[in-house]
Short mmCIF file of N, CA, C and O in Angstrom, two decimals:
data_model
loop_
_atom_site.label_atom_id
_atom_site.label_comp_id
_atom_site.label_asym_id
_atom_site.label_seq_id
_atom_site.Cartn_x
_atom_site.Cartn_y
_atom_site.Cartn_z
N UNK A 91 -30.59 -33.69 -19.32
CA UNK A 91 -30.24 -33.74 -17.91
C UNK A 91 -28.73 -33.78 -17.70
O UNK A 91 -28.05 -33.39 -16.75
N UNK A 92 -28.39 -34.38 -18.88
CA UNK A 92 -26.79 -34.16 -18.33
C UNK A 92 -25.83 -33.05 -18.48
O UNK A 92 -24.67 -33.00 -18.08
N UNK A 93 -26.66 -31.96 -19.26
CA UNK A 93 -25.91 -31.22 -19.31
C UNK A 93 -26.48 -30.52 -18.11
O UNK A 93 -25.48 -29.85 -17.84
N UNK A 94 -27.17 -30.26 -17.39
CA UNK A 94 -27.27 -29.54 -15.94
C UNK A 94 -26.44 -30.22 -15.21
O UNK A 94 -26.06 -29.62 -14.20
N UNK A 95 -25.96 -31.44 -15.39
CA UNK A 95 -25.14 -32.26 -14.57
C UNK A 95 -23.61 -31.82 -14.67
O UNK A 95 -22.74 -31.98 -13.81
N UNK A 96 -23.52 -31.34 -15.70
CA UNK A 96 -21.71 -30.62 -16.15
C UNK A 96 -21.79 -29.73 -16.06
O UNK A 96 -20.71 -29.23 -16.37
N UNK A 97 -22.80 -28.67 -15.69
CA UNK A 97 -22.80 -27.19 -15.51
C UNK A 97 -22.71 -27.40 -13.88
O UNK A 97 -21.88 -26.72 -13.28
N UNK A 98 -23.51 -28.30 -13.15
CA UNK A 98 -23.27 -28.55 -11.93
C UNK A 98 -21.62 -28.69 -11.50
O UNK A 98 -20.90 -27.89 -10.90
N UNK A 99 -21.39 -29.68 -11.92
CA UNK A 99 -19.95 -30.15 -11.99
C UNK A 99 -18.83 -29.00 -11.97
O UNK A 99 -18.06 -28.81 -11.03
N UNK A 100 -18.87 -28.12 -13.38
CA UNK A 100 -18.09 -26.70 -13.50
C UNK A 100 -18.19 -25.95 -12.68
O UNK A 100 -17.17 -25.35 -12.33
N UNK A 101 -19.55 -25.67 -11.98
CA UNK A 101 -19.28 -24.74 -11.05
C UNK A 101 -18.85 -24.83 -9.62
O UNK A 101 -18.39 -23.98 -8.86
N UNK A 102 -19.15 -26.22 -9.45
CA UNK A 102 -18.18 -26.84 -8.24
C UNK A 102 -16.53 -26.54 -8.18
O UNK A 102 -15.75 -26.26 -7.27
N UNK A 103 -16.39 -26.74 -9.67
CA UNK A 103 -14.65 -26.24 -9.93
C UNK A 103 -14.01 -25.53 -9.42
O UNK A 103 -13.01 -25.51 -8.70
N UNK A 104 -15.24 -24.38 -10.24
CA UNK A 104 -14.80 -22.89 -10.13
C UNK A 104 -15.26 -22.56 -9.00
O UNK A 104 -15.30 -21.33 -8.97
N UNK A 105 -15.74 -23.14 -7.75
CA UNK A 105 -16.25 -22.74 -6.39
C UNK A 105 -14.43 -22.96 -5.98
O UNK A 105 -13.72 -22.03 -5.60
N UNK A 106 -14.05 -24.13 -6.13
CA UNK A 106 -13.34 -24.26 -5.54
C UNK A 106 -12.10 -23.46 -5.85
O UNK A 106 -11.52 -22.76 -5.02
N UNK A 107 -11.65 -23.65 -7.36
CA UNK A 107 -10.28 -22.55 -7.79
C UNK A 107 -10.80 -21.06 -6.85
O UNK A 107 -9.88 -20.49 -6.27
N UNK A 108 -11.74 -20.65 -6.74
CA UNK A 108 -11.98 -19.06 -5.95
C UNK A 108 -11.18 -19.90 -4.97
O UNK A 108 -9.96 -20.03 -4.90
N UNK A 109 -12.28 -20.52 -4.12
CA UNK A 109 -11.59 -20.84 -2.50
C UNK A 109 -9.84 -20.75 -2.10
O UNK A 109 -9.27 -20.20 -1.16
N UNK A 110 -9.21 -21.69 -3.51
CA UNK A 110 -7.78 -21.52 -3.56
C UNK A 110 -6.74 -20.84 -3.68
O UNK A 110 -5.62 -20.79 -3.17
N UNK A 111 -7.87 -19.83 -5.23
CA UNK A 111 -6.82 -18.62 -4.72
C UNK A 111 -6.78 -17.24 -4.30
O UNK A 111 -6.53 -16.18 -4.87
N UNK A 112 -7.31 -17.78 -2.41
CA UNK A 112 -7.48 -16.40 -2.06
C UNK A 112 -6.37 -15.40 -2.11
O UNK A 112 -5.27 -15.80 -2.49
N UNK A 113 -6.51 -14.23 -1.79
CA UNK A 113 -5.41 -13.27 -2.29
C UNK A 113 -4.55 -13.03 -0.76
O UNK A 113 -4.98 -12.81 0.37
N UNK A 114 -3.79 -13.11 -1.05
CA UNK A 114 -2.60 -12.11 0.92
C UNK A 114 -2.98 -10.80 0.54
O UNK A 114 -3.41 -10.26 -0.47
N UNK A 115 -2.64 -10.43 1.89
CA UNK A 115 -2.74 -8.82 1.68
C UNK A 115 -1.46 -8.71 2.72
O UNK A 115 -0.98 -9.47 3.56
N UNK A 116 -1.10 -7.08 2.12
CA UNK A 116 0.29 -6.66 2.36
C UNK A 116 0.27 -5.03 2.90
O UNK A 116 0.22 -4.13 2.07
N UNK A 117 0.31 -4.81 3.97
CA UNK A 117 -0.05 -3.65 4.35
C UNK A 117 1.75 -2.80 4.56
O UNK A 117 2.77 -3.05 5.21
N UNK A 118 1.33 -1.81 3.67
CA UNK A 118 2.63 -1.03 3.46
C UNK A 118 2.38 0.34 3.47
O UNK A 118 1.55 0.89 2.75
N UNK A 119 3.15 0.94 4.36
CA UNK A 119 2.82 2.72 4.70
C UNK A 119 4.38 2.99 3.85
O UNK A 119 5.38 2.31 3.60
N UNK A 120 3.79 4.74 3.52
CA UNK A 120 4.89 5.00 2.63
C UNK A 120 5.19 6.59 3.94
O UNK A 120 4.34 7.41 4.27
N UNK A 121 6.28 6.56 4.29
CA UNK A 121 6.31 7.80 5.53
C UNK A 121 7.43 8.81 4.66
O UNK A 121 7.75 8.65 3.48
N UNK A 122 7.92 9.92 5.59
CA UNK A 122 8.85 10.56 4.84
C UNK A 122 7.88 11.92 4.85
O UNK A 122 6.68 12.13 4.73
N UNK A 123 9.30 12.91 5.12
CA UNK A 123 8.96 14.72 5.34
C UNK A 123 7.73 14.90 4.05
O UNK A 123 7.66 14.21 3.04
N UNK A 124 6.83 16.04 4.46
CA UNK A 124 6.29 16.91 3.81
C UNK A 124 6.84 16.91 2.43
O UNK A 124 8.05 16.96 2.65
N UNK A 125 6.68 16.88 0.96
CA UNK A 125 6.70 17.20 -0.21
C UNK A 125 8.17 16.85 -0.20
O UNK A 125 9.13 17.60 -0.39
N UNK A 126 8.14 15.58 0.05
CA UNK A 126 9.46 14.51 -0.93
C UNK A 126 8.75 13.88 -1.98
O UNK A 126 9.54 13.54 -2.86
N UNK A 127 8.02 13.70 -2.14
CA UNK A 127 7.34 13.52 -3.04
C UNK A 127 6.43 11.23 -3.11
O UNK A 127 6.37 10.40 -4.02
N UNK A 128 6.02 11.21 -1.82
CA UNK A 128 5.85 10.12 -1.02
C UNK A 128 4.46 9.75 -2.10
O UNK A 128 4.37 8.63 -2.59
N UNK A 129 3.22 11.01 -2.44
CA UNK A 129 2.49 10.58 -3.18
C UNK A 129 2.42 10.68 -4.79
O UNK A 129 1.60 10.28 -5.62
N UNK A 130 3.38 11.23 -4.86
CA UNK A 130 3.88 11.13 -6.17
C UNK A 130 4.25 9.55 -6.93
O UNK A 130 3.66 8.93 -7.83
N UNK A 131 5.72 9.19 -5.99
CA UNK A 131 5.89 7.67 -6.05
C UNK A 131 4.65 6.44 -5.70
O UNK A 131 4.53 5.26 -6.05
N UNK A 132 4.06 7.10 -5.08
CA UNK A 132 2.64 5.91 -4.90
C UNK A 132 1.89 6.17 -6.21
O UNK A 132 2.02 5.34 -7.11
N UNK A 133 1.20 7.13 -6.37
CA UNK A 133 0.42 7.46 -7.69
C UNK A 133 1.12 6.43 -8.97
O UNK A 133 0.58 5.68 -9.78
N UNK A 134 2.51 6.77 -8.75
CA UNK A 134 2.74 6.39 -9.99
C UNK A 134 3.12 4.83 -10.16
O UNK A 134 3.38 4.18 -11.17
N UNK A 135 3.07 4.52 -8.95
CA UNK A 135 3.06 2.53 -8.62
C UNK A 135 1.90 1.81 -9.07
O UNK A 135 1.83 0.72 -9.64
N UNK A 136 0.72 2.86 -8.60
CA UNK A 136 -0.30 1.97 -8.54
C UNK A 136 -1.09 2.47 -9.48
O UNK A 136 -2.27 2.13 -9.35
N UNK A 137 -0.86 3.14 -10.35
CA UNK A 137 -1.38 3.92 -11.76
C UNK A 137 -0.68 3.74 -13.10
O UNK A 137 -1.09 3.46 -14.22
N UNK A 138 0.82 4.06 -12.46
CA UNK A 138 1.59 3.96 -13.62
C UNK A 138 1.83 5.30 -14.29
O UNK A 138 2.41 5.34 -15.37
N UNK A 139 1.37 6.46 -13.64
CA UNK A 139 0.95 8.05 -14.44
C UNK A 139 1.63 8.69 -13.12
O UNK A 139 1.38 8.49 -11.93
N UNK A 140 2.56 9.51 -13.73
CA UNK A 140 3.25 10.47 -13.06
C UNK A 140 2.28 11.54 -12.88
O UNK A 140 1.50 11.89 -13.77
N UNK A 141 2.34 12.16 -11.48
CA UNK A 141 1.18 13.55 -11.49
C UNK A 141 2.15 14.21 -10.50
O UNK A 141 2.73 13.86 -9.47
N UNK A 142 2.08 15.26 -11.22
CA UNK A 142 3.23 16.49 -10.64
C UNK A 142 2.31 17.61 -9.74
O UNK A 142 2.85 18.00 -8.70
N UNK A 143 0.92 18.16 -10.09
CA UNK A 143 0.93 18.51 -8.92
C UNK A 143 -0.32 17.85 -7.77
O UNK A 143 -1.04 16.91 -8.10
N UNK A 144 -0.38 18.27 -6.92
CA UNK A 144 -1.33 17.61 -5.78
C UNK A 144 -1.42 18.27 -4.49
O UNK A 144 -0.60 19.19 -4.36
N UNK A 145 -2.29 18.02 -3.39
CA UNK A 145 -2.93 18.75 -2.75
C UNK A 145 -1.88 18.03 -1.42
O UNK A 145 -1.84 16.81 -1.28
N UNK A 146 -1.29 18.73 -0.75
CA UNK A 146 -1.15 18.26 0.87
C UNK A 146 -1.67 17.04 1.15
O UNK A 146 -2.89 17.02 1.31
N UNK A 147 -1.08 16.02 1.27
CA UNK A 147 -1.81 14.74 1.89
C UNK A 147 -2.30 14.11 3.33
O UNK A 147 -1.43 13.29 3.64
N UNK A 148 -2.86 14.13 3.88
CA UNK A 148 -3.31 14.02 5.27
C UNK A 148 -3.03 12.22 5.39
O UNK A 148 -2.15 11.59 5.97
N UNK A 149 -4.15 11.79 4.60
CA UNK A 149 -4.20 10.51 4.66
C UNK A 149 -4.38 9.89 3.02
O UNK A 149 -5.20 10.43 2.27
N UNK A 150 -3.72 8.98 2.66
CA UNK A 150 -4.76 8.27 0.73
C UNK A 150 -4.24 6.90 1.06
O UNK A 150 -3.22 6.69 1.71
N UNK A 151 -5.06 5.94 0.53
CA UNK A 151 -5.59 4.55 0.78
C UNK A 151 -5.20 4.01 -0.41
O UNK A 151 -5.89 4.42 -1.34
N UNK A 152 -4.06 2.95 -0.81
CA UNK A 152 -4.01 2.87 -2.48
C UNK A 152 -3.95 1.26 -2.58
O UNK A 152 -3.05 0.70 -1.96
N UNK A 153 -4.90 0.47 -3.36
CA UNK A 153 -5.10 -0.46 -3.58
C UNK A 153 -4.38 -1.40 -4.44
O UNK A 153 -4.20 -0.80 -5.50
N UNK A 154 -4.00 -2.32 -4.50
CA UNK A 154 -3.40 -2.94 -6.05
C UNK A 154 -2.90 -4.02 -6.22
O UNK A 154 -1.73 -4.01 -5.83
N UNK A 155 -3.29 -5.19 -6.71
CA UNK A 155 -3.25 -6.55 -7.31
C UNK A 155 -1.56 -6.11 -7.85
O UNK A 155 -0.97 -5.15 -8.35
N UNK A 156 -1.25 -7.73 -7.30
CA UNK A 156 0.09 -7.80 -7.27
C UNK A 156 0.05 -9.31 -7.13
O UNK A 156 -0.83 -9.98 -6.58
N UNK A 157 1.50 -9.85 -7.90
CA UNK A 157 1.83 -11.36 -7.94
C UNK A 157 3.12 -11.37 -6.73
O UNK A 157 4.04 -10.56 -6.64
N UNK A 158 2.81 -12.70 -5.74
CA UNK A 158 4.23 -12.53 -4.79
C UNK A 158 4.43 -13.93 -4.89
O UNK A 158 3.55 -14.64 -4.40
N UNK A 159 5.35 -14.44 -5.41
CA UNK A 159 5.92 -15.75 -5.19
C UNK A 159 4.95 -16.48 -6.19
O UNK A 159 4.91 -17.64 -5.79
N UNK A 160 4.24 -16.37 -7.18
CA UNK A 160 3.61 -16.53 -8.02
C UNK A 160 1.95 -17.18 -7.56
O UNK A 160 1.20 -18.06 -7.97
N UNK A 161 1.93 -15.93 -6.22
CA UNK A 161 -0.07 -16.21 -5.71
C UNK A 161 -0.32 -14.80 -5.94
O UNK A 161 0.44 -13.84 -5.81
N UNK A 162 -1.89 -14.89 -6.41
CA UNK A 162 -2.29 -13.50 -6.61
C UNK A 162 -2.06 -13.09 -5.12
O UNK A 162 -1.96 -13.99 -4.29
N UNK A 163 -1.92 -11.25 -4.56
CA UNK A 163 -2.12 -10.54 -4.11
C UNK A 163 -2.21 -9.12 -3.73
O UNK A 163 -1.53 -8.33 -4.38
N UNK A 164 -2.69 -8.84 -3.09
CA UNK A 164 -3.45 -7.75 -2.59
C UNK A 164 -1.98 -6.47 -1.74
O UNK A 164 -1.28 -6.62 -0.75
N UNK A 165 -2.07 -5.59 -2.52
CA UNK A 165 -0.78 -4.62 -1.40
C UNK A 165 -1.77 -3.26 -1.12
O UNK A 165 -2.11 -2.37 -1.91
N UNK A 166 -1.96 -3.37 -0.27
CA UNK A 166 -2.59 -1.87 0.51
C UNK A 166 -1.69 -0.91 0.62
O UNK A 166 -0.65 -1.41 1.06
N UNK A 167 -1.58 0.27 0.44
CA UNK A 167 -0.75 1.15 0.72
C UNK A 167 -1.13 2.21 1.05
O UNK A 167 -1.94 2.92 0.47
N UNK A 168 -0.52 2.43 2.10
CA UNK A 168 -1.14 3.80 3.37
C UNK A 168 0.00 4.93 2.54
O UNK A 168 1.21 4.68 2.46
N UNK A 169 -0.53 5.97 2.06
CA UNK A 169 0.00 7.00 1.98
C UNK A 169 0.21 8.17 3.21
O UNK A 169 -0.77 8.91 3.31
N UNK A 170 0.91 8.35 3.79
CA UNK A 170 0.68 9.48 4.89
C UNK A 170 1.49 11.04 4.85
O UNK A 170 2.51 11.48 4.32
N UNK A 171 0.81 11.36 5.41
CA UNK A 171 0.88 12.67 5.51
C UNK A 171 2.31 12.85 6.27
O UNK A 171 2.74 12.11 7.16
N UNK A 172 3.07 14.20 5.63
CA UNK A 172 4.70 14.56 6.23
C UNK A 172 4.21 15.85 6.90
O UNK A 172 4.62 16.96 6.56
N UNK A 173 3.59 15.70 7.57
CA UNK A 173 4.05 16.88 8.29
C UNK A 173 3.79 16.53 9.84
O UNK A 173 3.16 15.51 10.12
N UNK A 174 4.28 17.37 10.81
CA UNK A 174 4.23 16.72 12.50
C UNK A 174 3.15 16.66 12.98
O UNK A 174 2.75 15.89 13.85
N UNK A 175 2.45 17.74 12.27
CA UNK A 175 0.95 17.95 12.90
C UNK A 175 -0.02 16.42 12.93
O UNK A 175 -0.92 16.30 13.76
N UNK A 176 0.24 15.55 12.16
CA UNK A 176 -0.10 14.22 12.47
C UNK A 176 0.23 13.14 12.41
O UNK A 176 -0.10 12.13 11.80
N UNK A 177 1.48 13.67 13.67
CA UNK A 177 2.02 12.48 14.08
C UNK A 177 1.33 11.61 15.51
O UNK A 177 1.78 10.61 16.07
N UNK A 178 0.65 12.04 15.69
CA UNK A 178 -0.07 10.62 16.42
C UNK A 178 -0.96 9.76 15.40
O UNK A 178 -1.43 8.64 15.61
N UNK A 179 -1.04 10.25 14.66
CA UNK A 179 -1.83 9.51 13.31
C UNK A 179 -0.51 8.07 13.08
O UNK A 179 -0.65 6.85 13.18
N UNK A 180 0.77 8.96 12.73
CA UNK A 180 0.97 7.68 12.45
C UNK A 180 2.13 6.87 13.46
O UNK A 180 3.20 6.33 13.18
N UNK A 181 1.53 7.01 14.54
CA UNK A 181 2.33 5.73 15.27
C UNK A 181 1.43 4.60 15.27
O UNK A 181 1.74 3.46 15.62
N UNK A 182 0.10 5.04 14.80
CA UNK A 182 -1.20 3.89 14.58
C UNK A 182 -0.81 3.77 13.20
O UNK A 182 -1.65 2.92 12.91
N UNK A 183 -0.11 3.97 12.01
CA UNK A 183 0.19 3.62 10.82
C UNK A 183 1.25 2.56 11.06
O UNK A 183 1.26 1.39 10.70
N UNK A 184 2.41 3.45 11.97
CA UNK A 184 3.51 2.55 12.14
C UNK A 184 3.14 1.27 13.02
O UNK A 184 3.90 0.32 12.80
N UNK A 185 2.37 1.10 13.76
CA UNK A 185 1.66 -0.33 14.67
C UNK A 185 1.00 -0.74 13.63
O UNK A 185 1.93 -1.28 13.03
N UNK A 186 -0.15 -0.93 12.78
CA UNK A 186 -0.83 -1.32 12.03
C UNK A 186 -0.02 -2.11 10.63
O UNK A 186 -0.44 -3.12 10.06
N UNK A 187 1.19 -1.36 10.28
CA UNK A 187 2.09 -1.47 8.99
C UNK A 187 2.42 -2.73 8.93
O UNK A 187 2.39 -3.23 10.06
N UNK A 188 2.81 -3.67 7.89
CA UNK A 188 3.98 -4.87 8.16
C UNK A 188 5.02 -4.70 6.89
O UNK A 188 5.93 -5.52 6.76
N UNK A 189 4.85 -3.54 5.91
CA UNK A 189 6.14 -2.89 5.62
C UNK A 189 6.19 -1.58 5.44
O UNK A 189 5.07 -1.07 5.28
N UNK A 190 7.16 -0.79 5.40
CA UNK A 190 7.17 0.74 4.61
C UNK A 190 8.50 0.63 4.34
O UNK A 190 9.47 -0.05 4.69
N UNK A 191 8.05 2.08 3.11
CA UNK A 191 8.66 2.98 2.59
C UNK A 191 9.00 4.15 2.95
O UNK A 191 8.17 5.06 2.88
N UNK A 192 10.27 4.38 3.39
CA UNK A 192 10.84 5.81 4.02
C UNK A 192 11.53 6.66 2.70
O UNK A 192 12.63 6.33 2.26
N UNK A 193 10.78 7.75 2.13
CA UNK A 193 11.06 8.51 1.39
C UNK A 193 11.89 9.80 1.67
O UNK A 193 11.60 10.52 2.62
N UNK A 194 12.88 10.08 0.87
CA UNK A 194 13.63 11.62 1.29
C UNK A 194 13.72 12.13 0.20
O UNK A 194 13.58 11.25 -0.66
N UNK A 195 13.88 13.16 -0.25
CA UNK A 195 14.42 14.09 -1.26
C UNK A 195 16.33 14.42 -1.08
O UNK A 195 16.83 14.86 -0.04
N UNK A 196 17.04 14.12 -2.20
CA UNK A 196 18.10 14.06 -2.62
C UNK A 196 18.42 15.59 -2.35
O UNK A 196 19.58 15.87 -2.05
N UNK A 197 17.74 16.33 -2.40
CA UNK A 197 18.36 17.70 -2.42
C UNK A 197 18.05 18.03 -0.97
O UNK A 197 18.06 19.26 -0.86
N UNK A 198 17.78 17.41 0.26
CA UNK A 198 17.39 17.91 1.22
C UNK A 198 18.31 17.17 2.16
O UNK A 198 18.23 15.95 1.97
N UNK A 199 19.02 17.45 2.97
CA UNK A 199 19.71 16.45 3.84
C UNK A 199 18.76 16.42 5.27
O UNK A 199 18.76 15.51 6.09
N UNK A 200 17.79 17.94 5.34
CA UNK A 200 17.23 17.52 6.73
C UNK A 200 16.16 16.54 6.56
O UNK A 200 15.88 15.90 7.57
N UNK A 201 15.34 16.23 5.22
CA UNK A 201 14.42 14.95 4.82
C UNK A 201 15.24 13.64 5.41
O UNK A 201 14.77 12.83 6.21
N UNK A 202 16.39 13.60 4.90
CA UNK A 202 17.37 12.79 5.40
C UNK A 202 17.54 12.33 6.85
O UNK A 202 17.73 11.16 7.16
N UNK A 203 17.45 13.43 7.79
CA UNK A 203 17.74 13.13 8.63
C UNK A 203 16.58 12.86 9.64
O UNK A 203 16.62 12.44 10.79
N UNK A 204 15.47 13.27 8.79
CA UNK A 204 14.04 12.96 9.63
C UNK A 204 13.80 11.21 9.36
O UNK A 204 13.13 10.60 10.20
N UNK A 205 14.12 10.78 8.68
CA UNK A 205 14.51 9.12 8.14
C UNK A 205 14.74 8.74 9.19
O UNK A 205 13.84 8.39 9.96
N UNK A 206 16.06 8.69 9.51
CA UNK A 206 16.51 8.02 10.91
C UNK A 206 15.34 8.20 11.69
O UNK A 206 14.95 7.17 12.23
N UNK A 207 14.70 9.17 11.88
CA UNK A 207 13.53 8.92 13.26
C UNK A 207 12.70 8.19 13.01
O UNK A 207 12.32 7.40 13.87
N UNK A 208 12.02 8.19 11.48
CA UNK A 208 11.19 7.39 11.42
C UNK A 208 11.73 5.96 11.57
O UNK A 208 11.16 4.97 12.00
N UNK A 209 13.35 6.16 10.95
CA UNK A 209 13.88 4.32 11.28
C UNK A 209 13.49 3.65 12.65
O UNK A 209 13.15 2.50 12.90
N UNK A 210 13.69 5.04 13.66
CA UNK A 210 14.09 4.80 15.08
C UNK A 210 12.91 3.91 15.58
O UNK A 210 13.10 3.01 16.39
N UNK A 211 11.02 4.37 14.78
CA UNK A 211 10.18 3.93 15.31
C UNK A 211 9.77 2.38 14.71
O UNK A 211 8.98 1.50 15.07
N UNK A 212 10.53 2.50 13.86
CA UNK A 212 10.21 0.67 12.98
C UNK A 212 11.01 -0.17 13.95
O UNK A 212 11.09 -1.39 13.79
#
């Protein structure tokens, strides 16, 4: 009997360590022109594997366990689509967000200068 009594006991523990360490979550959009390469740098955050080529991105959803201040958590990351055609898409990315990433390409100064707009809406 007593050992149902310490298996009781343990799992009370471990009820509770879950309860404690629930995870934050961190909602982060990555914005920036058409083929700067916005899902490239995500892929390779939350994978670790560079992938060179890929399909037009509309929308991708990227998940990933992360330590902040030394508590487990959770970073969501909205990949979005660069092109204008859906930009009402993301002024509901940019309302929804509580950080991003504004991506440009080095060889492009007008990527560059589409930045500032997106700055304009943060």
């Amino acid at each position: 009997m007593t050992d149902v009594v310490v298996f009781v006991a343990d799992f009370c523990k471990l009820r509770s360590c879950v309860a404690v360490q629930r995870m934050h979550e961190y909602k982060v959009v990555v914005l920036g022109s058409g083929g700067v390469g916005k899902s490239a740098l995500t892929v390779k955050f939350v994978t670790g594997k560079f992938v060179e080529k890929y399909d037009p991105t509309i929308e991708d959803f990227y998940r990933k366990e992360i330590e902040v201040d030394g508590a487990p958590s959770v970073l969501e990351i909205l990949d979005t689509a660069g092109t204008e055609q859906f930009s009402s898409m993301r002024d509901l990315y940019i309302k929804n967000g509580q950080g991003f990433i504004v991506v440009y390409s080095i060889t492009s100064v007008q990527t560059f200068q589409v930045c500032t707009c997106f700055l304009y809406y943060l």
